[in-house]
Every structure is written in structure tokens, then in C-alpha cells.
Amino acid sequence: MGFNIKNNYGPNIEVKEGGVVNLHQGKDGLWHTADVEEADYEEIKEDGTLQPAPTEEQRIDNPHERNEELFHFVHPELDETEAWRIHDAVKRVVKLQGIQMICQYLTQLKNEKKALLPPSPSAAYAELLRMGMPDGEGFNEATFRKYYNKPIAPNAK
């Protein structure tokens, strides 16, 4: 594992307290751990104690660790892990895609019984804005209403 620090603080750094992690700067300028398999990655809490850093699965499985509200239209039959995966996917889609693709994705979620979409486009539009969708040119509510809750063409899947 390499850490690109790009500085000249010296060739070795030792981190003690619960174990030693040696970092050595290679000729490529990257910092490498001596024993990657044995290294314990920890995070420091506000009270100064060391805690093991949560894994990606633990972060998703424990919604109490998240400081955000779940996507409002996740289907109620889904378990929490799947609900947070849908939430993360919707956040990515609204930040990276246009209105037509966002609406197609929502319709796909509805068809797969992963989302319950409201009949009102205004409620869905407001929720997508909360999830991070831009509201500039091409992302206004009138354009959203044009594509919202339309069936997906058979060859679009």
C-alpha cells in the first residue's frame, strides 16, 4: 500500500500506541508500510482514544454512524443495508447524470420494487434536490415533470 505524501519529513515514520507502523519512502516518492498485512489502521476519536476504523460494510450496516437522512422513497420491504445502498446509488446518479437518466433510474428502481415513487413530481423533485441534484439550467422542475414516472423503453435496459 502506498501513501503519496510528497514531502521531505524523512525516510521513516513510526507510529506507536497499540502497535508500530513503519512508513518508508521509496524512490518513487510514495510512502509504503513495512508490514501491510499486519498494519492496524485506526482512527482517533474526539476524546483522544484510538478506535479501529470502521470497514465499508460496517459503515453501511450501521446507519446511526451516518449524519444524513435516508432517501425518502426507498421501498419499506428492503432491509437497512439495501436501503443505504439504494440511498448511495441515488446520490451518485443525481450528481452525475441528467434529468432523463435520473428519471429512468427512478423508474427502474420502482419496477424492481426498490422504491415507492410519489405521484406528485414536485415531491420527488424536492427530494432529489435534497439528495444533491443540481438545480441549474436543464435541471428545473418543468424538465423533471416531462420525464418523471414515464415507462422505460424496452431497449433502454
Short mmCIF file of N, CA and C in Angstrom, two decimals:
data_model
loop_
_atom_site.label_atom_id
_atom_site.label_comp_id
_atom_site.label_asym_id
_atom_site.label_seq_id
_atom_site.Cartn_x
_atom_site.Cartn_y
_atom_site.Cartn_z
N MET A 1 0.85 -1.17 0.00
CA MET A 1 0.00 0.00 0.00
C MET A 1 0.89 1.23 0.00
N GLY A 2 0.62 2.20 -0.82
CA GLY A 2 1.45 3.40 -0.92
C GLY A 2 0.70 4.63 -0.49
N PHE A 3 1.38 5.52 0.16
CA PHE A 3 0.81 6.80 0.55
C PHE A 3 1.61 7.89 -0.15
N ASN A 4 0.99 8.71 -0.94
CA ASN A 4 1.67 9.76 -1.66
C ASN A 4 1.61 11.03 -0.81
N ILE A 5 2.66 11.28 -0.03
CA ILE A 5 2.66 12.42 0.87
C ILE A 5 3.37 13.62 0.25
N LYS A 6 4.34 13.40 -0.61
CA LYS A 6 5.08 14.44 -1.32
C LYS A 6 5.65 15.49 -0.36
N ASN A 7 6.50 15.05 0.53
CA ASN A 7 7.21 15.98 1.40
C ASN A 7 8.54 15.37 1.77
N ASN A 8 9.35 16.08 2.51
CA ASN A 8 10.66 15.59 2.91
C ASN A 8 10.79 15.56 4.43
N TYR A 9 9.90 14.86 5.08
CA TYR A 9 9.97 14.77 6.53
C TYR A 9 10.91 13.67 6.98
N GLY A 10 11.51 12.94 6.09
CA GLY A 10 12.45 11.91 6.47
C GLY A 10 12.04 10.57 5.90
N PRO A 11 12.95 9.64 5.90
CA PRO A 11 12.66 8.36 5.28
C PRO A 11 11.78 7.45 6.12
N ASN A 12 11.74 7.60 7.44
CA ASN A 12 10.99 6.68 8.30
C ASN A 12 10.07 7.44 9.24
N ILE A 13 8.89 6.89 9.44
CA ILE A 13 7.96 7.41 10.44
C ILE A 13 7.45 6.22 11.22
N GLU A 14 7.51 6.30 12.53
CA GLU A 14 7.00 5.22 13.37
C GLU A 14 5.80 5.76 14.13
N VAL A 15 4.71 5.00 14.13
CA VAL A 15 3.52 5.35 14.89
C VAL A 15 3.36 4.31 15.97
N LYS A 16 3.45 4.73 17.23
CA LYS A 16 3.34 3.78 18.34
C LYS A 16 1.97 3.91 18.98
N GLU A 17 1.74 3.27 20.09
CA GLU A 17 0.47 3.23 20.83
C GLU A 17 -0.42 2.17 20.20
N GLY A 18 -0.28 0.96 20.70
CA GLY A 18 -1.08 -0.14 20.21
C GLY A 18 -0.46 -0.84 19.02
N GLY A 19 0.81 -0.63 18.77
CA GLY A 19 1.47 -1.26 17.63
C GLY A 19 2.34 -0.28 16.90
N VAL A 20 3.22 -0.76 16.09
CA VAL A 20 4.13 0.09 15.35
C VAL A 20 3.84 -0.07 13.87
N VAL A 21 3.72 1.03 13.19
CA VAL A 21 3.58 1.03 11.74
C VAL A 21 4.76 1.82 11.20
N ASN A 22 5.62 1.19 10.44
CA ASN A 22 6.76 1.85 9.85
C ASN A 22 6.42 2.27 8.43
N LEU A 23 6.66 3.51 8.11
CA LEU A 23 6.48 4.01 6.76
C LEU A 23 7.85 4.33 6.19
N HIS A 24 8.12 3.86 5.00
CA HIS A 24 9.39 4.10 4.34
C HIS A 24 9.11 4.75 2.99
N GLN A 25 9.84 5.80 2.70
CA GLN A 25 9.66 6.47 1.43
C GLN A 25 10.50 5.78 0.36
N GLY A 26 9.84 5.35 -0.69
CA GLY A 26 10.53 4.68 -1.79
C GLY A 26 11.11 5.67 -2.77
N LYS A 27 11.83 5.16 -3.75
CA LYS A 27 12.43 6.02 -4.77
C LYS A 27 11.38 6.70 -5.63
N ASP A 28 10.16 6.12 -5.66
CA ASP A 28 9.07 6.70 -6.45
C ASP A 28 8.38 7.86 -5.73
N GLY A 29 8.81 8.17 -4.49
CA GLY A 29 8.22 9.26 -3.74
C GLY A 29 7.01 8.85 -2.92
N LEU A 30 6.60 7.59 -3.01
CA LEU A 30 5.44 7.11 -2.25
C LEU A 30 5.90 6.56 -0.92
N TRP A 31 5.03 6.63 0.06
CA TRP A 31 5.30 6.08 1.38
C TRP A 31 4.68 4.70 1.44
N HIS A 32 5.44 3.71 1.87
CA HIS A 32 4.99 2.32 1.92
C HIS A 32 5.08 1.81 3.35
N THR A 33 4.10 0.97 3.75
CA THR A 33 4.18 0.34 5.06
C THR A 33 5.10 -0.86 4.97
N ALA A 34 5.80 -1.14 6.06
CA ALA A 34 6.71 -2.27 6.07
C ALA A 34 5.94 -3.58 6.07
N ASP A 35 4.93 -3.71 6.90
CA ASP A 35 4.13 -4.93 7.01
C ASP A 35 2.67 -4.58 6.77
N VAL A 36 2.27 -4.57 5.51
CA VAL A 36 0.91 -4.15 5.17
C VAL A 36 -0.12 -5.07 5.80
N GLU A 37 0.13 -6.40 5.78
CA GLU A 37 -0.85 -7.34 6.30
C GLU A 37 -1.03 -7.19 7.80
N GLU A 38 0.02 -6.76 8.51
CA GLU A 38 -0.05 -6.67 9.96
C GLU A 38 -0.42 -5.27 10.45
N ALA A 39 -0.50 -4.29 9.55
CA ALA A 39 -0.75 -2.92 9.98
C ALA A 39 -2.19 -2.78 10.47
N ASP A 40 -2.34 -2.11 11.59
CA ASP A 40 -3.67 -1.81 12.13
C ASP A 40 -3.98 -0.37 11.80
N TYR A 41 -5.06 -0.17 11.06
CA TYR A 41 -5.46 1.18 10.72
C TYR A 41 -6.46 1.62 11.77
N GLU A 42 -6.18 2.73 12.40
CA GLU A 42 -7.01 3.22 13.49
C GLU A 42 -7.38 4.66 13.24
N GLU A 43 -8.47 5.08 13.84
CA GLU A 43 -8.84 6.49 13.78
C GLU A 43 -8.89 7.03 15.20
N ILE A 44 -8.59 8.30 15.35
CA ILE A 44 -8.57 8.92 16.66
C ILE A 44 -9.91 9.60 16.89
N LYS A 45 -10.59 9.21 17.96
CA LYS A 45 -11.87 9.82 18.32
C LYS A 45 -11.62 11.18 18.95
N GLU A 46 -12.68 11.98 19.13
CA GLU A 46 -12.54 13.32 19.68
C GLU A 46 -12.00 13.31 21.10
N ASP A 47 -12.25 12.25 21.86
CA ASP A 47 -11.76 12.21 23.24
C ASP A 47 -10.31 11.75 23.32
N GLY A 48 -9.67 11.49 22.17
CA GLY A 48 -8.27 11.13 22.15
C GLY A 48 -7.99 9.64 22.17
N THR A 49 -9.04 8.81 22.26
CA THR A 49 -8.81 7.36 22.27
C THR A 49 -8.68 6.84 20.85
N LEU A 50 -7.96 5.74 20.70
CA LEU A 50 -7.79 5.12 19.39
C LEU A 50 -8.84 4.05 19.21
N GLN A 51 -9.53 4.06 18.08
CA GLN A 51 -10.54 3.08 17.75
C GLN A 51 -10.21 2.50 16.39
N PRO A 52 -10.47 1.20 16.17
CA PRO A 52 -10.28 0.66 14.83
C PRO A 52 -11.21 1.37 13.85
N ALA A 53 -10.69 1.71 12.70
CA ALA A 53 -11.50 2.39 11.68
C ALA A 53 -12.57 1.43 11.18
N PRO A 54 -13.83 1.90 11.01
CA PRO A 54 -14.88 1.01 10.53
C PRO A 54 -14.66 0.61 9.08
N THR A 55 -15.03 -0.62 8.76
CA THR A 55 -14.94 -1.07 7.38
C THR A 55 -16.10 -0.48 6.60
N GLU A 56 -16.07 -0.61 5.28
CA GLU A 56 -17.15 -0.09 4.43
C GLU A 56 -18.46 -0.77 4.78
N GLU A 57 -18.44 -2.08 5.01
CA GLU A 57 -19.66 -2.81 5.36
C GLU A 57 -20.22 -2.33 6.70
N GLN A 58 -19.35 -2.10 7.69
CA GLN A 58 -19.82 -1.62 8.98
C GLN A 58 -20.42 -0.23 8.85
N ARG A 59 -19.84 0.62 8.00
CA ARG A 59 -20.37 1.97 7.82
C ARG A 59 -21.76 1.92 7.21
N ILE A 60 -21.96 1.04 6.24
CA ILE A 60 -23.27 0.92 5.61
C ILE A 60 -24.26 0.24 6.55
N ASP A 61 -23.79 -0.80 7.27
CA ASP A 61 -24.69 -1.55 8.14
C ASP A 61 -25.13 -0.76 9.36
N ASN A 62 -24.39 0.24 9.76
CA ASN A 62 -24.72 1.00 10.95
C ASN A 62 -25.18 2.40 10.58
N PRO A 63 -26.48 2.59 10.34
CA PRO A 63 -26.96 3.89 9.90
C PRO A 63 -26.84 4.96 10.98
N HIS A 64 -26.66 4.55 12.24
CA HIS A 64 -26.53 5.53 13.31
C HIS A 64 -25.22 6.30 13.21
N GLU A 65 -24.23 5.73 12.48
CA GLU A 65 -22.95 6.40 12.28
C GLU A 65 -23.06 7.49 11.21
N ARG A 66 -24.10 7.43 10.37
CA ARG A 66 -24.25 8.39 9.29
C ARG A 66 -24.95 9.64 9.80
N ASN A 67 -24.55 10.76 9.26
CA ASN A 67 -25.14 12.03 9.66
C ASN A 67 -26.10 12.56 8.60
N GLU A 68 -26.74 11.66 7.87
CA GLU A 68 -27.65 12.09 6.83
C GLU A 68 -28.95 11.28 6.91
N GLU A 69 -29.96 11.84 6.31
CA GLU A 69 -31.27 11.20 6.30
C GLU A 69 -31.38 10.29 5.08
N LEU A 70 -31.97 9.12 5.28
CA LEU A 70 -32.14 8.13 4.23
C LEU A 70 -33.05 8.67 3.11
N PHE A 71 -32.78 8.26 1.88
CA PHE A 71 -33.63 8.61 0.73
C PHE A 71 -35.07 8.27 1.07
N HIS A 72 -35.97 9.22 0.95
CA HIS A 72 -37.34 9.08 1.43
C HIS A 72 -38.16 8.02 0.71
N PHE A 73 -37.81 7.67 -0.51
CA PHE A 73 -38.66 6.80 -1.31
C PHE A 73 -38.15 5.37 -1.43
N VAL A 74 -37.26 4.97 -0.52
CA VAL A 74 -36.80 3.58 -0.50
C VAL A 74 -37.98 2.69 -0.13
N HIS A 75 -38.13 1.57 -0.82
CA HIS A 75 -39.24 0.65 -0.57
C HIS A 75 -39.17 0.14 0.87
N PRO A 76 -40.29 0.13 1.59
CA PRO A 76 -40.27 -0.27 3.00
C PRO A 76 -39.93 -1.75 3.24
N GLU A 77 -40.02 -2.59 2.23
CA GLU A 77 -39.71 -4.00 2.41
C GLU A 77 -38.21 -4.30 2.40
N LEU A 78 -37.39 -3.33 2.00
CA LEU A 78 -35.94 -3.54 1.95
C LEU A 78 -35.34 -3.44 3.34
N ASP A 79 -34.30 -4.25 3.59
CA ASP A 79 -33.61 -4.15 4.88
C ASP A 79 -32.73 -2.89 4.87
N GLU A 80 -32.18 -2.54 6.03
CA GLU A 80 -31.43 -1.29 6.15
C GLU A 80 -30.19 -1.25 5.27
N THR A 81 -29.49 -2.37 5.15
CA THR A 81 -28.28 -2.39 4.34
C THR A 81 -28.61 -2.08 2.88
N GLU A 82 -29.63 -2.73 2.35
CA GLU A 82 -30.03 -2.49 0.96
C GLU A 82 -30.58 -1.07 0.81
N ALA A 83 -31.29 -0.57 1.81
CA ALA A 83 -31.83 0.79 1.76
C ALA A 83 -30.70 1.81 1.65
N TRP A 84 -29.62 1.62 2.43
CA TRP A 84 -28.49 2.55 2.35
C TRP A 84 -27.75 2.41 1.02
N ARG A 85 -27.73 1.22 0.45
CA ARG A 85 -27.10 1.05 -0.87
C ARG A 85 -27.90 1.81 -1.93
N ILE A 86 -29.22 1.73 -1.85
CA ILE A 86 -30.08 2.49 -2.77
C ILE A 86 -29.85 3.98 -2.57
N HIS A 87 -29.78 4.40 -1.33
CA HIS A 87 -29.54 5.81 -0.99
C HIS A 87 -28.24 6.30 -1.65
N ASP A 88 -27.16 5.52 -1.48
CA ASP A 88 -25.87 5.91 -2.06
C ASP A 88 -25.91 5.93 -3.59
N ALA A 89 -26.61 4.96 -4.17
CA ALA A 89 -26.73 4.91 -5.63
C ALA A 89 -27.50 6.12 -6.16
N VAL A 90 -28.58 6.49 -5.50
CA VAL A 90 -29.37 7.66 -5.92
C VAL A 90 -28.51 8.92 -5.81
N LYS A 91 -27.74 9.04 -4.73
CA LYS A 91 -26.86 10.21 -4.59
C LYS A 91 -25.87 10.30 -5.74
N ARG A 92 -25.29 9.17 -6.13
CA ARG A 92 -24.34 9.18 -7.25
C ARG A 92 -25.02 9.55 -8.55
N VAL A 93 -26.20 8.98 -8.79
CA VAL A 93 -26.91 9.24 -10.05
C VAL A 93 -27.30 10.70 -10.18
N VAL A 94 -27.83 11.29 -9.11
CA VAL A 94 -28.29 12.69 -9.22
C VAL A 94 -27.12 13.66 -9.38
N LYS A 95 -25.94 13.26 -8.95
CA LYS A 95 -24.78 14.15 -9.10
C LYS A 95 -24.11 14.00 -10.46
N LEU A 96 -24.26 12.83 -11.10
CA LEU A 96 -23.51 12.56 -12.32
C LEU A 96 -24.34 12.54 -13.60
N GLN A 97 -25.66 12.41 -13.50
CA GLN A 97 -26.49 12.22 -14.69
C GLN A 97 -27.42 13.40 -14.92
N GLY A 98 -28.03 13.41 -16.09
CA GLY A 98 -29.02 14.42 -16.44
C GLY A 98 -30.41 13.98 -16.00
N ILE A 99 -31.38 14.87 -16.18
CA ILE A 99 -32.76 14.62 -15.72
C ILE A 99 -33.33 13.34 -16.33
N GLN A 100 -33.16 13.13 -17.62
CA GLN A 100 -33.75 11.97 -18.27
C GLN A 100 -33.20 10.67 -17.68
N MET A 101 -31.88 10.59 -17.46
CA MET A 101 -31.28 9.39 -16.88
C MET A 101 -31.70 9.21 -15.42
N ILE A 102 -31.82 10.30 -14.69
CA ILE A 102 -32.25 10.22 -13.29
C ILE A 102 -33.66 9.64 -13.24
N CYS A 103 -34.54 10.15 -14.09
CA CYS A 103 -35.92 9.65 -14.11
C CYS A 103 -35.99 8.19 -14.55
N GLN A 104 -35.16 7.80 -15.50
CA GLN A 104 -35.13 6.39 -15.91
C GLN A 104 -34.65 5.51 -14.77
N TYR A 105 -33.66 5.97 -14.02
CA TYR A 105 -33.16 5.19 -12.89
C TYR A 105 -34.24 5.04 -11.81
N LEU A 106 -34.96 6.12 -11.53
CA LEU A 106 -36.04 6.05 -10.54
C LEU A 106 -37.13 5.08 -10.99
N THR A 107 -37.47 5.11 -12.27
CA THR A 107 -38.47 4.19 -12.80
C THR A 107 -37.98 2.75 -12.71
N GLN A 108 -36.71 2.53 -12.97
CA GLN A 108 -36.13 1.20 -12.84
C GLN A 108 -36.20 0.72 -11.39
N LEU A 109 -35.88 1.60 -10.45
CA LEU A 109 -36.00 1.23 -9.03
C LEU A 109 -37.44 0.89 -8.66
N LYS A 110 -38.37 1.65 -9.21
CA LYS A 110 -39.79 1.38 -8.96
C LYS A 110 -40.19 0.02 -9.53
N ASN A 111 -39.75 -0.29 -10.74
CA ASN A 111 -40.09 -1.57 -11.37
C ASN A 111 -39.47 -2.75 -10.63
N GLU A 112 -38.30 -2.54 -10.03
CA GLU A 112 -37.63 -3.61 -9.27
C GLU A 112 -38.12 -3.68 -7.82
N LYS A 113 -39.12 -2.87 -7.49
CA LYS A 113 -39.68 -2.79 -6.13
C LYS A 113 -38.62 -2.42 -5.10
N LYS A 114 -37.77 -1.46 -5.49
CA LYS A 114 -36.77 -0.94 -4.57
C LYS A 114 -37.10 0.49 -4.16
N ALA A 115 -38.10 1.08 -4.81
CA ALA A 115 -38.51 2.44 -4.47
C ALA A 115 -40.01 2.58 -4.66
N LEU A 116 -40.61 3.39 -3.80
CA LEU A 116 -42.02 3.78 -3.94
C LEU A 116 -42.03 5.25 -4.31
N LEU A 117 -42.31 5.55 -5.55
CA LEU A 117 -42.28 6.93 -6.01
C LEU A 117 -43.62 7.60 -5.76
N PRO A 118 -43.59 8.87 -5.36
CA PRO A 118 -44.84 9.59 -5.13
C PRO A 118 -45.49 9.97 -6.46
N PRO A 119 -46.82 10.09 -6.48
CA PRO A 119 -47.47 10.51 -7.73
C PRO A 119 -47.15 11.96 -8.09
N SER A 120 -46.82 12.75 -7.09
CA SER A 120 -46.53 14.16 -7.32
C SER A 120 -45.07 14.35 -7.74
N PRO A 121 -44.84 14.89 -8.95
CA PRO A 121 -43.46 15.15 -9.36
C PRO A 121 -42.77 16.19 -8.47
N SER A 122 -43.53 17.11 -7.89
CA SER A 122 -42.93 18.14 -7.04
C SER A 122 -42.27 17.54 -5.81
N ALA A 123 -42.90 16.54 -5.20
CA ALA A 123 -42.32 15.89 -4.02
C ALA A 123 -41.04 15.14 -4.39
N ALA A 124 -41.06 14.45 -5.52
CA ALA A 124 -39.86 13.72 -5.96
C ALA A 124 -38.75 14.70 -6.32
N TYR A 125 -39.09 15.79 -6.98
CA TYR A 125 -38.09 16.79 -7.36
C TYR A 125 -37.42 17.39 -6.12
N ALA A 126 -38.24 17.73 -5.11
CA ALA A 126 -37.70 18.29 -3.87
C ALA A 126 -36.75 17.30 -3.18
N GLU A 127 -37.11 16.02 -3.18
CA GLU A 127 -36.25 15.01 -2.55
C GLU A 127 -34.95 14.85 -3.31
N LEU A 128 -34.99 14.89 -4.63
CA LEU A 128 -33.76 14.76 -5.42
C LEU A 128 -32.85 15.97 -5.23
N LEU A 129 -33.44 17.15 -5.07
CA LEU A 129 -32.63 18.32 -4.75
C LEU A 129 -31.93 18.13 -3.40
N ARG A 130 -32.65 17.58 -2.43
CA ARG A 130 -32.07 17.31 -1.12
C ARG A 130 -30.93 16.30 -1.22
N MET A 131 -31.06 15.36 -2.16
CA MET A 131 -30.04 14.33 -2.34
C MET A 131 -28.81 14.84 -3.10
N GLY A 132 -28.86 16.06 -3.62
CA GLY A 132 -27.69 16.64 -4.28
C GLY A 132 -27.84 16.94 -5.75
N MET A 133 -29.03 16.80 -6.30
CA MET A 133 -29.22 17.11 -7.72
C MET A 133 -29.06 18.62 -7.93
N PRO A 134 -28.35 19.03 -8.96
CA PRO A 134 -28.22 20.47 -9.22
C PRO A 134 -29.57 21.05 -9.63
N ASP A 135 -29.73 22.35 -9.43
CA ASP A 135 -31.00 22.98 -9.82
C ASP A 135 -30.78 24.06 -10.86
N GLY A 136 -29.67 23.99 -11.57
CA GLY A 136 -29.35 24.97 -12.59
C GLY A 136 -30.05 24.68 -13.91
N GLU A 137 -29.47 25.17 -14.97
CA GLU A 137 -30.05 25.02 -16.30
C GLU A 137 -30.15 23.55 -16.68
N GLY A 138 -31.31 23.17 -17.19
CA GLY A 138 -31.55 21.79 -17.59
C GLY A 138 -32.03 20.90 -16.44
N PHE A 139 -32.03 21.42 -15.23
CA PHE A 139 -32.46 20.64 -14.07
C PHE A 139 -33.65 21.30 -13.37
N ASN A 140 -34.44 22.07 -14.12
CA ASN A 140 -35.58 22.74 -13.50
C ASN A 140 -36.74 21.75 -13.35
N GLU A 141 -37.75 22.16 -12.60
CA GLU A 141 -38.87 21.27 -12.30
C GLU A 141 -39.72 20.97 -13.54
N ALA A 142 -39.81 21.91 -14.46
CA ALA A 142 -40.59 21.68 -15.68
C ALA A 142 -39.98 20.56 -16.51
N THR A 143 -38.67 20.54 -16.62
CA THR A 143 -37.99 19.46 -17.35
C THR A 143 -38.16 18.13 -16.62
N PHE A 144 -38.07 18.20 -15.30
CA PHE A 144 -38.24 16.98 -14.50
C PHE A 144 -39.63 16.39 -14.69
N ARG A 145 -40.66 17.23 -14.69
CA ARG A 145 -42.05 16.75 -14.88
C ARG A 145 -42.22 16.05 -16.23
N LYS A 146 -41.49 16.52 -17.23
CA LYS A 146 -41.59 15.96 -18.58
C LYS A 146 -41.17 14.49 -18.61
N TYR A 147 -40.17 14.12 -17.83
CA TYR A 147 -39.63 12.76 -17.86
C TYR A 147 -40.03 11.90 -16.65
N TYR A 148 -40.58 12.50 -15.61
CA TYR A 148 -40.86 11.77 -14.37
C TYR A 148 -41.95 10.72 -14.56
N ASN A 149 -41.70 9.54 -14.04
CA ASN A 149 -42.66 8.44 -13.98
C ASN A 149 -43.13 7.97 -15.34
N LYS A 150 -42.27 8.10 -16.33
CA LYS A 150 -42.59 7.60 -17.67
C LYS A 150 -42.05 6.18 -17.78
N PRO A 151 -42.74 5.30 -18.52
CA PRO A 151 -42.23 3.93 -18.69
C PRO A 151 -40.91 3.93 -19.46
N ILE A 152 -40.06 2.98 -19.11
CA ILE A 152 -38.76 2.84 -19.78
C ILE A 152 -38.98 2.08 -21.09
N ALA A 153 -38.35 2.57 -22.15
CA ALA A 153 -38.43 1.88 -23.44
C ALA A 153 -37.81 0.48 -23.30
N PRO A 154 -38.35 -0.54 -23.99
CA PRO A 154 -37.85 -1.91 -23.84
C PRO A 154 -36.37 -2.07 -24.12
N ASN A 155 -35.79 -1.30 -25.03
CA ASN A 155 -34.38 -1.45 -25.34
C ASN A 155 -33.49 -0.59 -24.48
N ALA A 156 -34.03 0.16 -23.51
CA ALA A 156 -33.25 1.05 -22.67
C ALA A 156 -32.61 0.31 -21.50
N LYS A 157 -33.01 -0.90 -21.20
CA LYS A 157 -32.44 -1.64 -20.07
C LYS A 157 -31.16 -2.18 -20.47
#
